[in-house]
Amino acid sequence: MKKVLLAILFAITSIVIAYLSLQNTDITIPFLHPTAKYALWAFLIGALVTISLPLGAIAGLVFKPNAKTTAIFTAFGAGALLAALSVELIAPTVEEIIGHSNSPTGMAHDKMHAITTMGALIIGCIAGGFLFYTLDELINSKGGFLRKVGSTISHIIINKKDSSVIDEKQIDLAQKQGAETHGGAPMAIWLGLLIDGIPESFVIGAGFLALLAAKLAIPGTDPSFTEVLPYTLIAGLFLSNFPEALSASMGMKKSGMSTAKILFMWMSLVLIIAIGALIGYYIGSSIPHVIEIGIEGLAAGAMLTMIAQTMIPEAVHLGGARVVGLSTLIGYLSAVAFKLLE
């Protein structure tokens, strides 16, 4: 346990040092091409956003917050994530579509571009939602529902033969039986966490690329690291990752998983999502704009489905509708407020 905690602290310290070193420097390493430099920034942003995963896991395992506190954190995170998606992904695309459809020149290709872009966004969102649902159900059938309370609730609802209210005893029983049936299902749990994180990684890369492109469009501009940070997106993802890991880690511990294995799972996701952000940056910078919009829609649709399917039901079950409503609102407004930093 001590070795794992030391490794996590070392990783956090390294990321913070790297962030501080890039924050106030205008020096470009001679052998580092601008594209490679920006790719490194995308990787670093991905790591900064997801470092809240192991931090949330540690908080859950050490402090063991009660159900109401967990519900408040989860609903707050859901609101923050909704803000990140709506403000940083959906809104810019809609503004672009409106701009082209209301083009003062009235050119036919402007209206066609608006229709094509809107179609790519809608198709991407629908495909992302169905893809997340399908993969989530597939992994849950192998024991992946053990990763969090929300996915356990979904698993119980699907397999219930009556309409009775789900209580804490049913959830604990389902997790215990699932752990016995699937042997703890560590790989299914990890894959479940991964499908939650992959869309996030592409959203990070795409959000960073959009802001970077806007800065580079200004002639003679060489933006610094802090000038291309999508603060609302970072805040929304960071604030949503923390309660997700907090709640999920307590559920994993109840199912009999060791502390070291739980923390290793979260740390591995930090690395994978950071790499995914880098890949998202490269893909977004090398494909047609309409396809990029479709991929962003795919990621947004998957994440919106995840919020509605796991985070909100979990928060409502643990804390009640009143707590969830206000906490979600506060989380949404908190993430939106970070827009002032851009």
CSV table of C-alpha atoms in Angstrom, one decimal:
chain,number,residue,atom,x,y,z
A,1,MET,CA,0.0,0.0,0.0
A,2,LYS,CA,2.8,2.4,0.9
A,3,LYS,CA,4.7,1.7,-2.3
A,4,VAL,CA,1.5,2.3,-4.4
A,5,LEU,CA,0.9,5.6,-2.6
A,6,LEU,CA,4.5,6.7,-3.1
A,7,ALA,CA,4.3,5.9,-6.8
A,8,ILE,CA,1.1,8.0,-7.1
A,9,LEU,CA,2.6,10.9,-5.2
A,10,PHE,CA,5.7,10.7,-7.5
A,11,ALA,CA,3.5,10.7,-10.6
A,12,ILE,CA,1.4,13.7,-9.3
A,13,THR,CA,4.6,15.6,-8.4
A,14,SER,CA,6.1,14.9,-11.9
A,15,ILE,CA,3.0,16.2,-13.6
A,16,VAL,CA,2.9,19.4,-11.4
A,17,ILE,CA,6.6,20.1,-12.1
A,18,ALA,CA,6.1,19.6,-15.8
A,19,TYR,CA,3.0,21.9,-15.7
A,20,LEU,CA,4.9,24.6,-13.8
A,21,SER,CA,7.9,24.4,-16.2
A,22,LEU,CA,5.7,24.8,-19.2
A,23,GLN,CA,3.4,27.4,-17.7
A,24,ASN,CA,5.8,30.4,-17.8
A,25,THR,CA,8.3,29.6,-20.5
A,26,ASP,CA,8.4,30.8,-24.1
A,27,ILE,CA,11.5,28.7,-24.8
A,28,THR,CA,11.0,26.1,-27.6
A,29,ILE,CA,13.4,23.1,-27.5
A,30,PRO,CA,15.3,23.2,-30.8
A,31,PHE,CA,14.6,19.6,-31.7
A,32,LEU,CA,10.9,19.7,-30.7
A,33,HIS,CA,8.8,20.6,-33.7
A,34,PRO,CA,5.7,22.7,-32.9
A,35,THR,CA,3.4,19.8,-33.8
A,36,ALA,CA,5.3,17.6,-31.4
A,37,LYS,CA,5.3,20.3,-28.8
A,38,TYR,CA,1.6,20.7,-29.0
A,39,ALA,CA,1.1,16.9,-28.9
A,40,LEU,CA,3.1,16.9,-25.6
A,41,TRP,CA,0.8,19.6,-24.3
A,42,ALA,CA,-2.2,17.5,-25.2
A,43,PHE,CA,-0.7,14.5,-23.3
A,44,LEU,CA,0.1,16.7,-20.3
A,45,ILE,CA,-3.5,18.1,-20.2
A,46,GLY,CA,-4.8,14.6,-20.4
A,47,ALA,CA,-2.7,13.6,-17.4
A,48,LEU,CA,-3.6,16.7,-15.4
A,49,VAL,CA,-7.4,16.1,-16.0
A,50,THR,CA,-7.3,12.4,-15.0
A,51,ILE,CA,-4.9,12.7,-12.0
A,52,SER,CA,-8.2,13.2,-10.1
A,53,LEU,CA,-9.0,9.6,-10.6
A,54,PRO,CA,-6.4,8.1,-8.2
A,55,LEU,CA,-6.9,11.1,-5.9
A,56,GLY,CA,-10.6,10.2,-5.7
A,57,ALA,CA,-9.8,6.6,-5.2
A,58,ILE,CA,-7.6,7.4,-2.3
A,59,ALA,CA,-10.2,9.7,-0.8
A,60,GLY,CA,-12.8,6.9,-1.1
A,61,LEU,CA,-10.6,4.2,0.4
A,62,VAL,CA,-9.2,6.3,3.2
A,63,PHE,CA,-12.2,8.5,4.3
A,64,LYS,CA,-15.1,6.2,3.3
A,65,PRO,CA,-17.7,9.0,2.9
A,66,ASN,CA,-21.3,8.2,3.7
A,67,ALA,CA,-24.0,7.7,1.0
A,68,LYS,CA,-25.3,11.2,1.0
A,69,THR,CA,-21.8,12.8,0.7
A,70,THR,CA,-21.0,10.4,-2.2
A,71,ALA,CA,-24.3,11.4,-3.9
A,72,ILE,CA,-23.5,15.1,-3.6
A,73,PHE,CA,-20.0,14.6,-5.1
A,74,THR,CA,-21.4,12.4,-7.9
A,75,ALA,CA,-24.2,14.8,-8.8
A,76,PHE,CA,-21.7,17.7,-8.7
A,77,GLY,CA,-19.4,15.8,-11.0
A,78,ALA,CA,-22.3,15.0,-13.4
A,79,GLY,CA,-23.2,18.7,-13.6
A,80,ALA,CA,-19.6,19.7,-14.2
A,81,LEU,CA,-19.3,17.1,-17.0
A,82,LEU,CA,-22.5,18.3,-18.6
A,83,ALA,CA,-21.1,21.8,-18.6
A,84,ALA,CA,-17.8,20.7,-20.2
A,85,LEU,CA,-19.6,18.9,-23.0
A,86,SER,CA,-22.2,21.5,-23.7
A,87,VAL,CA,-19.9,24.6,-23.5
A,88,GLU,CA,-16.7,23.2,-25.0
A,89,LEU,CA,-18.0,20.6,-27.6
A,90,ILE,CA,-21.6,21.1,-28.6
A,91,ALA,CA,-21.9,24.9,-28.3
A,92,PRO,CA,-18.9,25.8,-30.6
A,93,THR,CA,-20.2,23.4,-33.3
A,94,VAL,CA,-23.7,24.8,-33.1
A,95,GLU,CA,-22.3,28.4,-33.4
A,96,GLU,CA,-20.4,27.4,-36.4
A,97,ILE,CA,-23.5,25.8,-38.0
A,98,ILE,CA,-25.5,28.9,-37.3
A,99,GLY,CA,-22.8,31.1,-38.8
A,100,HIS,CA,-22.7,29.2,-42.0
A,101,SER,CA,-26.5,28.8,-42.4
A,102,ASN,CA,-26.9,32.6,-41.8
A,103,SER,CA,-24.0,33.5,-44.1
A,104,PRO,CA,-24.4,37.1,-45.4
A,105,THR,CA,-23.3,36.0,-48.9
A,106,GLY,CA,-26.1,33.4,-49.0
A,107,MET,CA,-23.9,31.0,-50.8
A,108,ALA,CA,-25.3,27.5,-51.3
A,109,HIS,CA,-22.1,25.8,-50.2
A,110,ASP,CA,-22.3,27.6,-46.8
A,111,LYS,CA,-25.8,26.2,-46.2
A,112,MET,CA,-24.7,22.8,-47.4
A,113,HIS,CA,-21.7,22.9,-45.0
A,114,ALA,CA,-24.1,23.8,-42.1
A,115,ILE,CA,-26.3,20.8,-42.9
A,116,THR,CA,-23.4,18.5,-43.3
A,117,THR,CA,-21.8,19.6,-40.0
A,118,MET,CA,-25.1,19.3,-38.1
A,119,GLY,CA,-25.6,15.8,-39.6
A,120,ALA,CA,-22.2,14.7,-38.6
A,121,LEU,CA,-22.7,16.0,-35.0
A,122,ILE,CA,-26.1,14.3,-34.7
A,123,ILE,CA,-25.0,11.0,-36.2
A,124,GLY,CA,-21.9,11.0,-34.1
A,125,CYS,CA,-23.9,11.6,-30.9
A,126,ILE,CA,-26.4,8.9,-31.7
A,127,ALA,CA,-23.6,6.4,-32.6
A,128,GLY,CA,-21.7,7.3,-29.5
A,129,GLY,CA,-24.7,6.7,-27.3
A,130,PHE,CA,-25.5,3.3,-28.9
A,131,LEU,CA,-21.8,2.3,-28.8
A,132,PHE,CA,-21.4,3.1,-25.1
A,133,TYR,CA,-24.7,1.3,-24.3
A,134,THR,CA,-23.7,-1.9,-26.2
A,135,LEU,CA,-20.2,-2.1,-24.8
A,136,ASP,CA,-21.4,-1.3,-21.3
A,137,GLU,CA,-24.0,-4.1,-21.5
A,138,LEU,CA,-21.4,-6.5,-22.9
A,139,ILE,CA,-18.9,-5.8,-20.2
A,140,ASN,CA,-21.5,-5.8,-17.4
A,141,SER,CA,-22.5,-9.3,-18.4
A,142,LYS,CA,-18.9,-10.4,-17.6
A,143,GLY,CA,-18.9,-8.7,-14.2
A,144,GLY,CA,-18.0,-5.2,-15.2
A,145,PHE,CA,-21.0,-3.8,-13.3
A,146,LEU,CA,-19.0,-4.2,-10.1
A,147,ARG,CA,-17.0,-1.1,-11.0
A,148,LYS,CA,-19.6,1.4,-9.6
A,149,VAL,CA,-22.9,1.6,-7.9
A,150,GLY,CA,-24.6,3.2,-11.0
A,151,SER,CA,-23.7,0.2,-13.2
A,152,THR,CA,-24.8,-2.2,-10.5
A,153,ILE,CA,-28.2,-0.5,-10.3
A,154,SER,CA,-28.5,-0.8,-14.1
A,155,HIS,CA,-27.6,-4.5,-13.9
A,156,ILE,CA,-30.2,-5.1,-11.2
A,157,ILE,CA,-32.9,-3.2,-13.1
A,158,ILE,CA,-32.3,-5.3,-16.3
A,159,ASN,CA,-32.4,-8.6,-14.4
A,160,LYS,CA,-35.4,-7.7,-12.0
A,161,LYS,CA,-38.7,-9.4,-12.6
A,162,ASP,CA,-40.7,-7.0,-10.5
A,163,SER,CA,-41.0,-3.2,-10.1
A,164,SER,CA,-39.9,-3.0,-6.4
A,165,VAL,CA,-37.6,-0.2,-5.2
A,166,ILE,CA,-33.9,-1.1,-5.2
A,167,ASP,CA,-32.4,-0.7,-1.8
A,168,GLU,CA,-28.8,-0.8,-0.4
A,169,LYS,CA,-29.1,-4.5,0.6
A,170,GLN,CA,-29.9,-5.5,-3.0
A,171,ILE,CA,-26.9,-3.6,-4.3
A,172,ASP,CA,-24.6,-5.1,-1.8
A,173,LEU,CA,-26.0,-8.6,-2.6
A,174,ALA,CA,-25.6,-8.1,-6.3
A,175,GLN,CA,-22.0,-7.0,-5.9
A,176,LYS,CA,-21.2,-9.9,-3.6
A,177,GLN,CA,-22.8,-12.4,-5.9
A,178,GLY,CA,-21.2,-10.8,-8.9
A,179,ALA,CA,-17.8,-11.0,-7.3
A,180,GLU,CA,-18.3,-14.7,-6.5
A,181,THR,CA,-19.7,-15.6,-9.9
A,182,HIS,CA,-17.1,-13.8,-11.9
A,183,GLY,CA,-14.1,-14.2,-9.6
A,184,GLY,CA,-14.0,-10.5,-8.9
A,185,ALA,CA,-14.0,-9.8,-12.6
A,186,PRO,CA,-10.9,-7.5,-12.5
A,187,MET,CA,-10.4,-7.4,-16.3
A,188,ALA,CA,-14.1,-6.7,-16.9
A,189,ILE,CA,-14.1,-3.9,-14.3
A,190,TRP,CA,-11.0,-2.4,-15.9
A,191,LEU,CA,-12.5,-2.6,-19.3
A,192,GLY,CA,-15.6,-0.9,-18.0
A,193,LEU,CA,-13.6,1.9,-16.6
A,194,LEU,CA,-11.7,2.1,-19.9
A,195,ILE,CA,-14.9,2.6,-22.0
A,196,ASP,CA,-15.8,5.4,-19.6
A,197,GLY,CA,-12.4,7.0,-20.1
A,198,ILE,CA,-11.8,6.6,-23.9
A,199,PRO,CA,-14.4,9.2,-25.0
A,200,GLU,CA,-13.0,11.5,-22.4
A,201,SER,CA,-9.5,11.3,-23.9
A,202,PHE,CA,-10.7,12.2,-27.4
A,203,VAL,CA,-12.7,15.1,-25.9
A,204,ILE,CA,-9.6,16.4,-24.2
A,205,GLY,CA,-7.5,16.2,-27.4
A,206,ALA,CA,-10.3,17.8,-29.6
A,207,GLY,CA,-11.0,20.6,-27.1
A,208,PHE,CA,-7.3,21.5,-26.8
A,209,LEU,CA,-7.0,21.4,-30.6
A,210,ALA,CA,-10.0,23.7,-31.2
A,211,LEU,CA,-8.6,26.3,-28.8
A,212,LEU,CA,-5.0,26.0,-30.2
A,213,ALA,CA,-6.3,26.4,-33.8
A,214,ALA,CA,-8.2,29.6,-32.7
A,215,LYS,CA,-5.0,31.0,-31.2
A,216,LEU,CA,-2.8,30.1,-34.1
A,217,ALA,CA,-5.2,31.7,-36.5
A,218,ILE,CA,-4.1,35.1,-35.2
A,219,PRO,CA,-1.0,36.1,-37.4
A,220,GLY,CA,2.3,36.1,-35.5
A,221,THR,CA,0.9,34.4,-32.4
A,222,ASP,CA,2.9,31.8,-30.6
A,223,PRO,CA,0.6,30.8,-27.7
A,224,SER,CA,2.0,29.6,-24.4
A,225,PHE,CA,0.8,26.5,-22.6
A,226,THR,CA,-1.7,28.4,-20.3
A,227,GLU,CA,-3.2,30.3,-23.3
A,228,VAL,CA,-4.4,27.1,-24.9
A,229,LEU,CA,-5.9,25.3,-21.9
A,230,PRO,CA,-9.6,24.6,-22.3
A,231,TYR,CA,-10.3,25.5,-18.7
A,232,THR,CA,-14.0,24.7,-18.7
A,233,LEU,CA,-13.4,21.3,-20.2
A,234,ILE,CA,-10.5,20.6,-17.8
A,235,ALA,CA,-12.6,21.7,-14.8
A,236,GLY,CA,-15.6,19.7,-15.9
A,237,LEU,CA,-13.6,16.5,-16.4
A,238,PHE,CA,-11.4,16.9,-13.4
A,239,LEU,CA,-14.4,17.5,-11.1
A,240,SER,CA,-16.4,14.6,-12.6
A,241,ASN,CA,-13.5,12.1,-12.4
A,242,PHE,CA,-12.9,12.6,-8.7
A,243,PRO,CA,-16.4,11.5,-7.4
A,244,GLU,CA,-16.5,8.7,-10.0
A,245,ALA,CA,-13.3,7.2,-8.7
A,246,LEU,CA,-14.3,7.9,-5.1
A,247,SER,CA,-17.6,6.0,-5.4
A,248,ALA,CA,-16.3,3.2,-7.7
A,249,SER,CA,-13.3,2.4,-5.5
A,250,MET,CA,-15.5,1.9,-2.4
A,251,GLY,CA,-17.6,-0.5,-4.5
A,252,MET,CA,-14.6,-2.4,-5.7
A,253,LYS,CA,-13.3,-2.7,-2.1
A,254,LYS,CA,-16.7,-4.1,-1.0
A,255,SER,CA,-16.4,-6.7,-3.8
A,256,GLY,CA,-13.1,-7.9,-2.3
A,257,MET,CA,-10.6,-6.3,-4.6
A,258,SER,CA,-7.3,-5.3,-3.0
A,259,THR,CA,-6.3,-1.6,-2.5
A,260,ALA,CA,-3.1,-2.0,-4.6
A,261,LYS,CA,-5.1,-3.4,-7.5
A,262,ILE,CA,-7.7,-0.7,-7.3
A,263,LEU,CA,-5.1,2.1,-7.3
A,264,PHE,CA,-3.2,0.4,-10.1
A,265,MET,CA,-6.3,0.4,-12.3
A,266,TRP,CA,-6.9,4.1,-11.8
A,267,MET,CA,-3.2,5.0,-12.4
A,268,SER,CA,-3.2,2.9,-15.6
A,269,LEU,CA,-6.2,4.9,-16.8
A,270,VAL,CA,-4.3,8.2,-16.2
A,271,LEU,CA,-1.6,7.0,-18.6
A,272,ILE,CA,-4.1,5.6,-21.2
A,273,ILE,CA,-6.3,8.7,-21.2
A,274,ALA,CA,-3.3,10.9,-21.6
A,275,ILE,CA,-2.1,8.9,-24.6
A,276,GLY,CA,-5.7,9.0,-25.9
A,277,ALA,CA,-5.6,12.9,-25.6
A,278,LEU,CA,-2.4,12.9,-27.7
A,279,ILE,CA,-4.0,10.6,-30.3
A,280,GLY,CA,-7.1,12.8,-30.3
A,281,TYR,CA,-5.0,15.8,-31.0
A,282,TYR,CA,-3.2,14.1,-33.9
A,283,ILE,CA,-6.4,12.7,-35.4
A,284,GLY,CA,-8.2,16.0,-35.2
A,285,SER,CA,-5.3,17.9,-36.9
A,286,SER,CA,-5.0,15.5,-39.8
A,287,ILE,CA,-8.7,14.6,-40.8
A,288,PRO,CA,-11.4,16.7,-42.6
A,289,HIS,CA,-13.3,19.0,-40.3
A,290,VAL,CA,-16.7,17.3,-40.8
A,291,ILE,CA,-15.2,13.9,-39.7
A,292,GLU,CA,-13.6,15.6,-36.7
A,293,ILE,CA,-17.1,17.0,-35.8
A,294,GLY,CA,-18.5,13.4,-36.1
A,295,ILE,CA,-15.8,12.0,-33.8
A,296,GLU,CA,-16.4,14.8,-31.3
A,297,GLY,CA,-20.1,13.9,-31.5
A,298,LEU,CA,-19.3,10.2,-30.9
A,299,ALA,CA,-17.4,11.1,-27.8
A,300,ALA,CA,-20.0,13.5,-26.5
A,301,GLY,CA,-22.8,11.0,-27.1
A,302,ALA,CA,-21.0,8.3,-25.3
A,303,MET,CA,-20.3,10.6,-22.3
A,304,LEU,CA,-23.8,12.0,-22.2
A,305,THR,CA,-25.2,8.4,-22.2
A,306,MET,CA,-22.8,7.5,-19.4
A,307,ILE,CA,-23.9,10.4,-17.3
A,308,ALA,CA,-27.6,9.6,-17.7
A,309,GLN,CA,-27.1,5.8,-17.4
A,310,THR,CA,-24.8,5.6,-14.4
A,311,MET,CA,-23.9,8.9,-12.6
A,312,ILE,CA,-27.3,10.4,-12.2
A,313,PRO,CA,-29.1,7.1,-11.1
A,314,GLU,CA,-26.3,6.4,-8.7
A,315,ALA,CA,-26.6,9.9,-7.1
A,316,VAL,CA,-30.4,9.7,-6.9
A,317,HIS,CA,-30.2,6.3,-5.3
A,318,LEU,CA,-27.6,7.3,-2.7
A,319,GLY,CA,-28.8,10.8,-1.8
A,320,GLY,CA,-32.3,11.5,-3.1
A,321,ALA,CA,-33.7,13.7,-5.9
A,322,ARG,CA,-33.4,17.0,-3.9
A,323,VAL,CA,-29.7,16.6,-3.1
A,324,VAL,CA,-29.0,15.6,-6.7
A,325,GLY,CA,-30.8,18.4,-8.4
A,326,LEU,CA,-29.0,21.2,-6.5
A,327,SER,CA,-25.6,19.5,-6.6
A,328,THR,CA,-25.9,19.0,-10.3
A,329,LEU,CA,-26.7,22.7,-10.8
A,330,ILE,CA,-23.8,23.8,-8.6
A,331,GLY,CA,-21.4,21.5,-10.5
A,332,TYR,CA,-22.6,22.8,-13.9
A,333,LEU,CA,-22.2,26.5,-12.8
A,334,SER,CA,-18.8,25.8,-11.2
A,335,ALA,CA,-17.4,24.4,-14.5
A,336,VAL,CA,-19.0,27.2,-16.6
A,337,ALA,CA,-17.3,29.7,-14.3
A,338,PHE,CA,-13.9,28.5,-15.5
A,339,LYS,CA,-14.7,30.0,-18.9
A,340,LEU,CA,-13.7,33.3,-17.4
A,341,LEU,CA,-10.0,32.1,-17.4
A,342,GLU,CA,-9.9,31.6,-21.1
